[in-house]
GROMACS .gro file of C-alpha atoms in nm:
model
  381
    1UNK     CA    1   6.660  14.859  -8.576
    2UNK     CA    2   6.458  14.562  -8.604
    3UNK     CA    3   6.654  14.381  -8.277
    4UNK     CA    4   6.552  14.631  -8.090
    5UNK     CA    5   6.199  14.632  -8.197
    6UNK     CA    6   6.149  14.251  -8.142
    7UNK     CA    7   6.276  14.327  -7.754
    8UNK     CA    8   6.047  14.633  -7.731
    9UNK     CA    9   5.723  14.430  -7.844
   10UNK     CA   10   5.846  14.109  -7.582
   11UNK     CA   11   5.849  14.363  -7.316
   12UNK     CA   12   5.522  14.479  -7.381
   13UNK     CA   13   5.375  14.111  -7.407
   14UNK     CA   14   5.476  14.067  -7.106
   15UNK     CA   15   5.350  14.376  -6.972
   16UNK     CA   16   5.043  14.305  -7.060
   17UNK     CA   17   5.045  13.942  -7.070
   18UNK     CA   18   5.171  13.920  -6.647
   19UNK     CA   19   4.820  14.154  -6.486
   20UNK     CA   20   4.586  13.901  -6.753
   21UNK     CA   21   4.708  13.596  -6.521
   22UNK     CA   22   4.752  13.764  -6.256
   23UNK     CA   23   4.375  13.883  -6.242
   24UNK     CA   24   4.254  13.474  -6.268
   25UNK     CA   25   4.440  13.386  -5.935
   26UNK     CA   26   4.197  13.452  -5.631
   27UNK     CA   27   4.296  13.751  -5.381
   28UNK     CA   28   4.466  13.552  -5.152
   29UNK     CA   29   4.754  13.347  -5.417
   30UNK     CA   30   4.815  13.709  -5.537
   31UNK     CA   31   4.888  13.801  -5.201
   32UNK     CA   32   5.141  13.539  -5.157
   33UNK     CA   33   5.300  13.587  -5.545
   34UNK     CA   34   5.351  13.986  -5.383
   35UNK     CA   35   5.483  13.900  -5.064
   36UNK     CA   36   5.730  13.656  -5.233
   37UNK     CA   37   5.817  13.995  -5.547
   38UNK     CA   38   5.844  14.143  -5.225
   39UNK     CA   39   6.096  13.944  -5.058
   40UNK     CA   40   6.285  13.872  -5.366
   41UNK     CA   41   6.374  14.200  -5.480
   42UNK     CA   42   6.478  14.331  -5.114
   43UNK     CA   43   6.759  14.038  -5.051
   44UNK     CA   44   6.938  14.264  -4.710
   45UNK     CA   45   6.589  14.251  -4.540
   46UNK     CA   46   6.620  13.970  -4.290
   47UNK     CA   47   6.368  13.719  -4.311
   48UNK     CA   48   6.120  13.585  -3.942
   49UNK     CA   49   6.103  13.299  -3.880
   50UNK     CA   50   5.908  13.093  -3.684
   51UNK     CA   51   5.918  13.012  -3.359
   52UNK     CA   52   5.925  12.652  -3.255
   53UNK     CA   53   5.715  12.453  -3.136
   54UNK     CA   54   5.935  12.395  -2.780
   55UNK     CA   55   5.969  12.770  -2.747
   56UNK     CA   56   5.633  12.859  -2.676
   57UNK     CA   57   5.713  12.565  -2.344
   58UNK     CA   58   5.941  12.870  -2.189
   59UNK     CA   59   6.224  12.778  -2.049
   60UNK     CA   60   6.248  12.531  -1.799
   61UNK     CA   61   6.410  12.663  -1.513
   62UNK     CA   62   6.402  12.573  -1.103
   63UNK     CA   63   6.208  12.850  -0.873
   64UNK     CA   64   6.519  12.916  -0.631
   65UNK     CA   65   6.415  13.132  -0.363
   66UNK     CA   66   6.623  13.362  -0.193
   67UNK     CA   67   6.593  13.352   0.208
   68UNK     CA   68   6.430  13.599   0.355
   69UNK     CA   69   6.627  13.806   0.626
   70UNK     CA   70   6.522  13.677   0.972
   71UNK     CA   71   6.231  13.872   1.140
   72UNK     CA   72   6.480  14.036   1.403
   73UNK     CA   73   6.682  14.215   1.115
   74UNK     CA   74   6.326  14.341   0.923
   75UNK     CA   75   6.106  14.566   1.150
   76UNK     CA   76   5.717  14.607   1.098
   77UNK     CA   77   5.621  14.921   0.896
   78UNK     CA   78   5.491  15.216   1.047
   79UNK     CA   79   5.171  15.286   1.120
   80UNK     CA   80   5.148  15.479   0.791
   81UNK     CA   81   5.182  15.181   0.545
   82UNK     CA   82   4.826  15.097   0.660
   83UNK     CA   83   4.867  14.790   0.871
   84UNK     CA   84   4.714  14.789   1.233
   85UNK     CA   85   4.869  14.538   1.494
   86UNK     CA   86   4.595  14.616   1.706
   87UNK     CA   87   4.401  14.320   1.584
   88UNK     CA   88   4.465  13.915   1.607
   89UNK     CA   89   4.332  13.712   1.393
   90UNK     CA   90   4.157  13.445   1.426
   91UNK     CA   91   4.405  13.087   1.431
   92UNK     CA   92   4.192  12.813   1.159
   93UNK     CA   93   4.312  12.476   1.359
   94UNK     CA   94   4.344  12.269   1.079
   95UNK     CA   95   4.370  11.939   1.344
   96UNK     CA   96   4.007  11.992   1.484
   97UNK     CA   97   3.885  12.007   1.142
   98UNK     CA   98   4.059  11.712   1.046
   99UNK     CA   99   3.973  11.486   1.300
  100UNK     CA  100   3.577  11.568   1.160
  101UNK     CA  101   3.723  11.469   0.779
  102UNK     CA  102   3.877  11.147   0.952
  103UNK     CA  103   3.546  11.074   1.187
  104UNK     CA  104   3.355  11.022   0.861
  105UNK     CA  105   3.571  10.852   0.690
  106UNK     CA  106   3.570  10.573   0.913
  107UNK     CA  107   3.213  10.587   0.924
  108UNK     CA  108   3.218  10.513   0.573
  109UNK     CA  109   3.523  10.221   0.569
  110UNK     CA  110   3.330  10.018   0.833
  111UNK     CA  111   2.963  10.047   0.633
  112UNK     CA  112   3.163   9.998   0.296
  113UNK     CA  113   3.353   9.688   0.515
  114UNK     CA  114   2.990   9.540   0.600
  115UNK     CA  115   2.831   9.637   0.224
  116UNK     CA  116   3.176   9.531   0.006
  117UNK     CA  117   3.333   9.298   0.243
  118UNK     CA  118   3.649   9.525   0.146
  119UNK     CA  119   3.858   9.874   0.297
  120UNK     CA  120   4.019  10.070   0.099
  121UNK     CA  121   4.420   9.980   0.086
  122UNK     CA  122   4.675  10.305   0.053
  123UNK     CA  123   5.026  10.209  -0.092
  124UNK     CA  124   5.328  10.429  -0.079
  125UNK     CA  125   5.682  10.417  -0.201
  126UNK     CA  126   5.967  10.545  -0.019
  127UNK     CA  127   6.308  10.575  -0.161
  128UNK     CA  128   6.608  10.687   0.113
  129UNK     CA  129   6.603  10.800   0.440
  130UNK     CA  130   6.518  11.161   0.425
  131UNK     CA  131   6.386  11.225   0.799
  132UNK     CA  132   6.146  11.436   0.642
  133UNK     CA  133   5.993  11.180   0.429
  134UNK     CA  134   6.009  10.915   0.673
  135UNK     CA  135   5.794  11.157   0.928
  136UNK     CA  136   5.530  11.258   0.637
  137UNK     CA  137   5.461  10.881   0.572
  138UNK     CA  138   5.490  10.746   0.938
  139UNK     CA  139   5.161  11.031   0.948
  140UNK     CA  140   5.021  10.903   0.641
  141UNK     CA  141   5.069  10.513   0.817
  142UNK     CA  142   4.888  10.660   1.148
  143UNK     CA  143   4.615  10.810   0.964
  144UNK     CA  144   4.535  10.520   0.757
  145UNK     CA  145   4.481  10.337   1.091
  146UNK     CA  146   4.279  10.552   1.246
  147UNK     CA  147   3.990  10.494   0.978
  148UNK     CA  148   4.016  10.126   0.920
  149UNK     CA  149   4.257  10.196   0.577
  150UNK     CA  150   4.488   9.930   0.483
  151UNK     CA  151   4.756  10.044   0.411
  152UNK     CA  152   5.122   9.893   0.318
  153UNK     CA  153   5.462  10.060   0.240
  154UNK     CA  154   5.744   9.990   0.026
  155UNK     CA  155   6.071  10.117   0.120
  156UNK     CA  156   6.393  10.123  -0.112
  157UNK     CA  157   6.719  10.244  -0.016
  158UNK     CA  158   6.860  10.583  -0.208
  159UNK     CA  159   7.112  10.402  -0.434
  160UNK     CA  160   6.845  10.187  -0.556
  161UNK     CA  161   6.768  10.220  -0.963
  162UNK     CA  162   6.452  10.391  -1.101
  163UNK     CA  163   6.325  10.032  -1.251
  164UNK     CA  164   6.278   9.911  -0.974
  165UNK     CA  165   6.105  10.217  -0.774
  166UNK     CA  166   5.876  10.163  -1.116
  167UNK     CA  167   5.836   9.765  -1.060
  168UNK     CA  168   5.752   9.840  -0.685
  169UNK     CA  169   5.477  10.086  -0.787
  170UNK     CA  170   5.397   9.847  -1.087
  171UNK     CA  171   5.347   9.541  -0.829
  172UNK     CA  172   5.058   9.805  -0.634
  173UNK     CA  173   4.914   9.918  -0.930
  174UNK     CA  174   4.820   9.513  -1.000
  175UNK     CA  175   4.731   9.403  -0.634
  176UNK     CA  176   4.320   9.478  -0.632
  177UNK     CA  177   4.372   9.506  -0.212
  178UNK     CA  178   4.526   9.861  -0.326
  179UNK     CA  179   4.316  10.146  -0.438
  180UNK     CA  180   4.518  10.390  -0.406
  181UNK     CA  181   4.905  10.407  -0.470
  182UNK     CA  182   5.173  10.718  -0.419
  183UNK     CA  183   5.489  10.797  -0.402
  184UNK     CA  184   5.613  10.973  -0.193
  185UNK     CA  185   5.921  11.333  -0.297
  186UNK     CA  186   6.143  11.374  -0.292
  187UNK     CA  187   6.282  11.179  -0.440
  188UNK     CA  188   6.700  11.158  -0.590
  189UNK     CA  189   6.829  11.369  -0.748
  190UNK     CA  190   6.942  11.096  -1.041
  191UNK     CA  191   6.585  10.918  -1.079
  192UNK     CA  192   6.392  11.066  -1.299
  193UNK     CA  193   6.083  11.208  -1.091
  194UNK     CA  194   5.808  11.212  -1.378
  195UNK     CA  195   5.880  10.899  -1.546
  196UNK     CA  196   5.749  10.726  -1.205
  197UNK     CA  197   5.511  10.923  -1.159
  198UNK     CA  198   5.312  10.824  -1.473
  199UNK     CA  199   5.352  10.509  -1.386
  200UNK     CA  200   5.124  10.496  -1.121
  201UNK     CA  201   4.785  10.397  -1.266
  202UNK     CA  202   4.525  10.711  -1.370
  203UNK     CA  203   4.282  10.532  -1.101
  204UNK     CA  204   4.489  10.491  -0.874
  205UNK     CA  205   4.685  10.826  -0.852
  206UNK     CA  206   4.553  10.979  -0.491
  207UNK     CA  207   4.845  11.245  -0.530
  208UNK     CA  208   4.668  11.350  -0.869
  209UNK     CA  209   4.991  11.420  -1.026
  210UNK     CA  210   4.914  11.221  -1.322
  211UNK     CA  211   4.904  11.415  -1.658
  212UNK     CA  212   4.568  11.339  -1.702
  213UNK     CA  213   4.422  11.389  -1.377
  214UNK     CA  214   4.588  11.808  -1.404
  215UNK     CA  215   4.455  11.858  -1.674
  216UNK     CA  216   4.121  11.745  -1.646
  217UNK     CA  217   4.162  11.977  -1.339
  218UNK     CA  218   4.255  12.279  -1.608
  219UNK     CA  219   3.948  12.196  -1.847
  220UNK     CA  220   3.632  12.327  -1.612
  221UNK     CA  221   3.342  12.110  -1.901
  222UNK     CA  222   3.611  11.748  -1.733
  223UNK     CA  223   3.622  11.634  -1.400
  224UNK     CA  224   3.927  11.403  -1.285
  225UNK     CA  225   3.954  11.155  -1.120
  226UNK     CA  226   4.185  11.272  -0.815
  227UNK     CA  227   4.270  11.615  -0.724
  228UNK     CA  228   4.618  11.688  -0.476
  229UNK     CA  229   4.552  11.692  -0.154
  230UNK     CA  230   4.716  11.973  -0.090
  231UNK     CA  231   4.465  12.198  -0.302
  232UNK     CA  232   4.241  11.997  -0.114
  233UNK     CA  233   4.274  12.122   0.229
  234UNK     CA  234   4.377  12.445   0.140
  235UNK     CA  235   4.018  12.513  -0.001
  236UNK     CA  236   3.885  12.287   0.275
  237UNK     CA  237   4.066  12.526   0.548
  238UNK     CA  238   3.886  12.827   0.342
  239UNK     CA  239   3.534  12.660   0.334
  240UNK     CA  240   3.497  12.579   0.713
  241UNK     CA  241   3.635  12.902   0.765
  242UNK     CA  242   3.322  13.038   0.562
  243UNK     CA  243   3.543  13.209   0.383
  244UNK     CA  244   3.327  13.313   0.040
  245UNK     CA  245   3.564  13.242  -0.281
  246UNK     CA  246   3.365  13.413  -0.575
  247UNK     CA  247   3.562  13.701  -0.656
  248UNK     CA  248   3.806  13.735  -0.438
  249UNK     CA  249   4.146  13.824  -0.521
  250UNK     CA  250   4.353  13.457  -0.432
  251UNK     CA  251   4.753  13.490  -0.412
  252UNK     CA  252   4.927  13.184  -0.471
  253UNK     CA  253   5.273  13.184  -0.348
  254UNK     CA  254   5.494  12.935  -0.509
  255UNK     CA  255   5.390  12.744  -0.826
  256UNK     CA  256   5.426  12.359  -0.757
  257UNK     CA  257   5.287  12.057  -0.916
  258UNK     CA  258   5.185  11.928  -0.566
  259UNK     CA  259   5.041  12.296  -0.442
  260UNK     CA  260   5.063  12.584  -0.611
  261UNK     CA  261   5.001  12.499  -0.964
  262UNK     CA  262   4.636  12.253  -0.859
  263UNK     CA  263   4.530  12.489  -0.626
  264UNK     CA  264   4.518  12.807  -0.882
  265UNK     CA  265   4.326  12.556  -1.156
  266UNK     CA  266   4.080  12.442  -0.869
  267UNK     CA  267   4.023  12.843  -0.705
  268UNK     CA  268   3.978  12.882  -1.061
  269UNK     CA  269   3.689  12.667  -1.045
  270UNK     CA  270   3.484  12.805  -0.773
  271UNK     CA  271   3.556  13.158  -0.998
  272UNK     CA  272   3.869  13.314  -0.731
  273UNK     CA  273   4.059  13.530  -0.916
  274UNK     CA  274   4.424  13.381  -0.923
  275UNK     CA  275   4.756  13.556  -0.925
  276UNK     CA  276   5.007  13.308  -0.866
  277UNK     CA  277   5.351  13.415  -0.729
  278UNK     CA  278   5.744  13.274  -0.804
  279UNK     CA  279   6.102  13.311  -0.751
  280UNK     CA  280   6.139  13.555  -1.053
  281UNK     CA  281   5.854  13.762  -0.972
  282UNK     CA  282   5.877  14.117  -0.982
  283UNK     CA  283   5.778  14.323  -0.684
  284UNK     CA  284   5.599  14.027  -0.522
  285UNK     CA  285   5.499  14.225  -0.224
  286UNK     CA  286   5.286  14.470  -0.417
  287UNK     CA  287   5.095  14.198  -0.538
  288UNK     CA  288   5.031  14.003  -0.258
  289UNK     CA  289   4.962  14.298  -0.027
  290UNK     CA  290   4.626  14.382  -0.258
  291UNK     CA  291   4.475  14.022  -0.235
  292UNK     CA  292   4.208  13.901   0.005
  293UNK     CA  293   4.365  13.563   0.041
  294UNK     CA  294   4.753  13.473   0.032
  295UNK     CA  295   4.857  13.075  -0.013
  296UNK     CA  296   5.238  13.078   0.061
  297UNK     CA  297   5.371  12.725  -0.039
  298UNK     CA  298   5.733  12.822  -0.159
  299UNK     CA  299   5.910  12.644   0.165
  300UNK     CA  300   6.089  12.921   0.244
  301UNK     CA  301   6.037  13.019   0.620
  302UNK     CA  302   5.961  13.372   0.728
  303UNK     CA  303   5.933  13.472   0.346
  304UNK     CA  304   5.591  13.651   0.346
  305UNK     CA  305   5.632  13.926   0.612
  306UNK     CA  306   5.350  14.134   0.850
  307UNK     CA  307   5.353  14.411   0.579
  308UNK     CA  308   5.348  14.181   0.293
  309UNK     CA  309   4.980  14.108   0.402
  310UNK     CA  310   4.668  14.434   0.359
  311UNK     CA  311   4.446  14.455   0.656
  312UNK     CA  312   4.172  14.188   0.692
  313UNK     CA  313   4.346  13.950   0.476
  314UNK     CA  314   4.336  13.526   0.435
  315UNK     CA  315   4.636  13.329   0.494
  316UNK     CA  316   4.712  12.977   0.418
  317UNK     CA  317   4.981  12.865   0.533
  318UNK     CA  318   5.151  12.538   0.333
  319UNK     CA  319   5.500  12.564   0.427
  320UNK     CA  320   5.681  12.318   0.672
  321UNK     CA  321   6.007  12.473   0.728
  322UNK     CA  322   6.291  12.335   0.994
  323UNK     CA  323   6.453  12.637   1.178
  324UNK     CA  324   6.733  12.576   1.394
  325UNK     CA  325   6.639  12.557   1.773
  326UNK     CA  326   6.869  12.458   2.083
  327UNK     CA  327   6.549  12.428   2.267
  328UNK     CA  328   6.387  12.204   2.157
  329UNK     CA  329   6.445  11.842   2.185
  330UNK     CA  330   6.491  11.768   1.828
  331UNK     CA  331   6.756  12.073   1.731
  332UNK     CA  332   6.490  12.246   1.549
  333UNK     CA  333   6.094  12.345   1.534
  334UNK     CA  334   5.901  12.372   1.220
  335UNK     CA  335   5.775  12.682   1.085
  336UNK     CA  336   5.556  12.812   0.749
  337UNK     CA  337   5.633  13.044   0.491
  338UNK     CA  338   5.464  13.343   0.690
  339UNK     CA  339   5.597  13.533   0.947
  340UNK     CA  340   5.322  13.407   1.215
  341UNK     CA  341   5.368  13.693   1.499
  342UNK     CA  342   5.404  13.977   1.219
  343UNK     CA  343   5.084  13.830   1.012
  344UNK     CA  344   4.868  13.753   1.346
  345UNK     CA  345   4.818  14.084   1.374
  346UNK     CA  346   4.770  14.210   1.055
  347UNK     CA  347   4.563  13.883   0.866
  348UNK     CA  348   4.165  13.859   0.964
  349UNK     CA  349   4.242  13.487   1.020
  350UNK     CA  350   4.563  13.255   0.931
  351UNK     CA  351   4.634  12.907   1.002
  352UNK     CA  352   4.946  12.764   1.215
  353UNK     CA  353   5.268  12.567   1.167
  354UNK     CA  354   5.228  12.315   1.255
  355UNK     CA  355   4.848  12.208   1.298
  356UNK     CA  356   4.707  12.366   0.976
  357UNK     CA  357   4.727  12.275   0.653
  358UNK     CA  358   4.890  11.958   0.727
  359UNK     CA  359   4.665  11.733   0.936
  360UNK     CA  360   4.390  11.844   0.682
  361UNK     CA  361   4.584  11.700   0.379
  362UNK     CA  362   4.672  11.377   0.561
  363UNK     CA  363   4.288  11.361   0.618
  364UNK     CA  364   4.233  11.466   0.188
  365UNK     CA  365   4.513  11.200   0.116
  366UNK     CA  366   4.278  10.883   0.277
  367UNK     CA  367   3.975  11.026   0.109
  368UNK     CA  368   4.076  10.993  -0.218
  369UNK     CA  369   4.131  10.614  -0.065
  370UNK     CA  370   3.852  10.607   0.015
  371UNK     CA  371   3.667  10.746  -0.324
  372UNK     CA  372   3.844  10.515  -0.558
  373UNK     CA  373   3.781  10.211  -0.382
  374UNK     CA  374   3.414  10.347  -0.382
  375UNK     CA  375   3.467  10.289  -0.736
  376UNK     CA  376   3.607  10.021  -0.743
  377UNK     CA  377   3.349   9.813  -0.548
  378UNK     CA  378   3.046  10.022  -0.697
  379UNK     CA  379   2.949  10.228  -0.393
  380UNK     CA  380   3.008  10.587  -0.584
  381UNK     CA  381   2.742  10.899  -0.515
   0.00000   0.00000   0.00000
């Protein structure tokens, strides 16, 4: 009996003592102790693990678009779908807009030459012998010549090393006569694109791909040194066409760092409501059909059909896709992401391919190079 009494006395002391100590702890600490005790009592319960930091960034999956059916195999939707095929869209003339921009740039380059004794300089690094890349570089060099900007070109073989490309970039970074440096994309698959692009000096990143330029574009309180030329071209075409962006629903098809991402960020600065469609988006036609403005940069010929558009939508077609054409001198012709023959009868305004976004994109590259030189020579507005 004595042993039982001692055990009862000890148990009583424990029951009385524990609440006394617990009551002296802060509520938050008491809650943690209670939660730990509950977890210890239920050994069979599965414990939740905190998500890793990398999981919040999502999987790195490349967008792979399914090729659309050939236009002839996909008939136009019936009139009951709410599409009127009697109207014809206004063609947004990118060539004319680009010409006006180049004339203004040429005047400013001449003023800089007279005031500072220098002209802007643009350097391009071209790796490999892709015909499309060589063609784009020729257009950029020609654009420089037309406005009086000095151009330099470093051509490297496809099998060169990353270090050789970085060395070319570094030499241009250190050249005071060069105010803009760009690496023509895409690069060969064996190269780390991010590593090479990050080697470009921030104050010469006229393509606007540097992480700080993209990050500052995303923050409305910040001002990037440069904005993507293609993104600026899309907005310039809208501005010159008298399109108001505030409150409008804009759908961007494609989310690349060259077009889709910077364009979506730039549009939000103009208070547009932006939807971004990518290769994993469900019901892209339905989303696009509800949009006031559609900007397609997926790189898939004839992806966007007339049935994807609502009556009176504005269409900016960034796609430049080669399609086999035996009647062409080159064996192919360029076509956009949008089936022009269908869209022109639904949209209120549309850019052609070629002759739409492309010329204005090059004009924006020249403008970025001029702005860079103006900062160097103290001529910024």
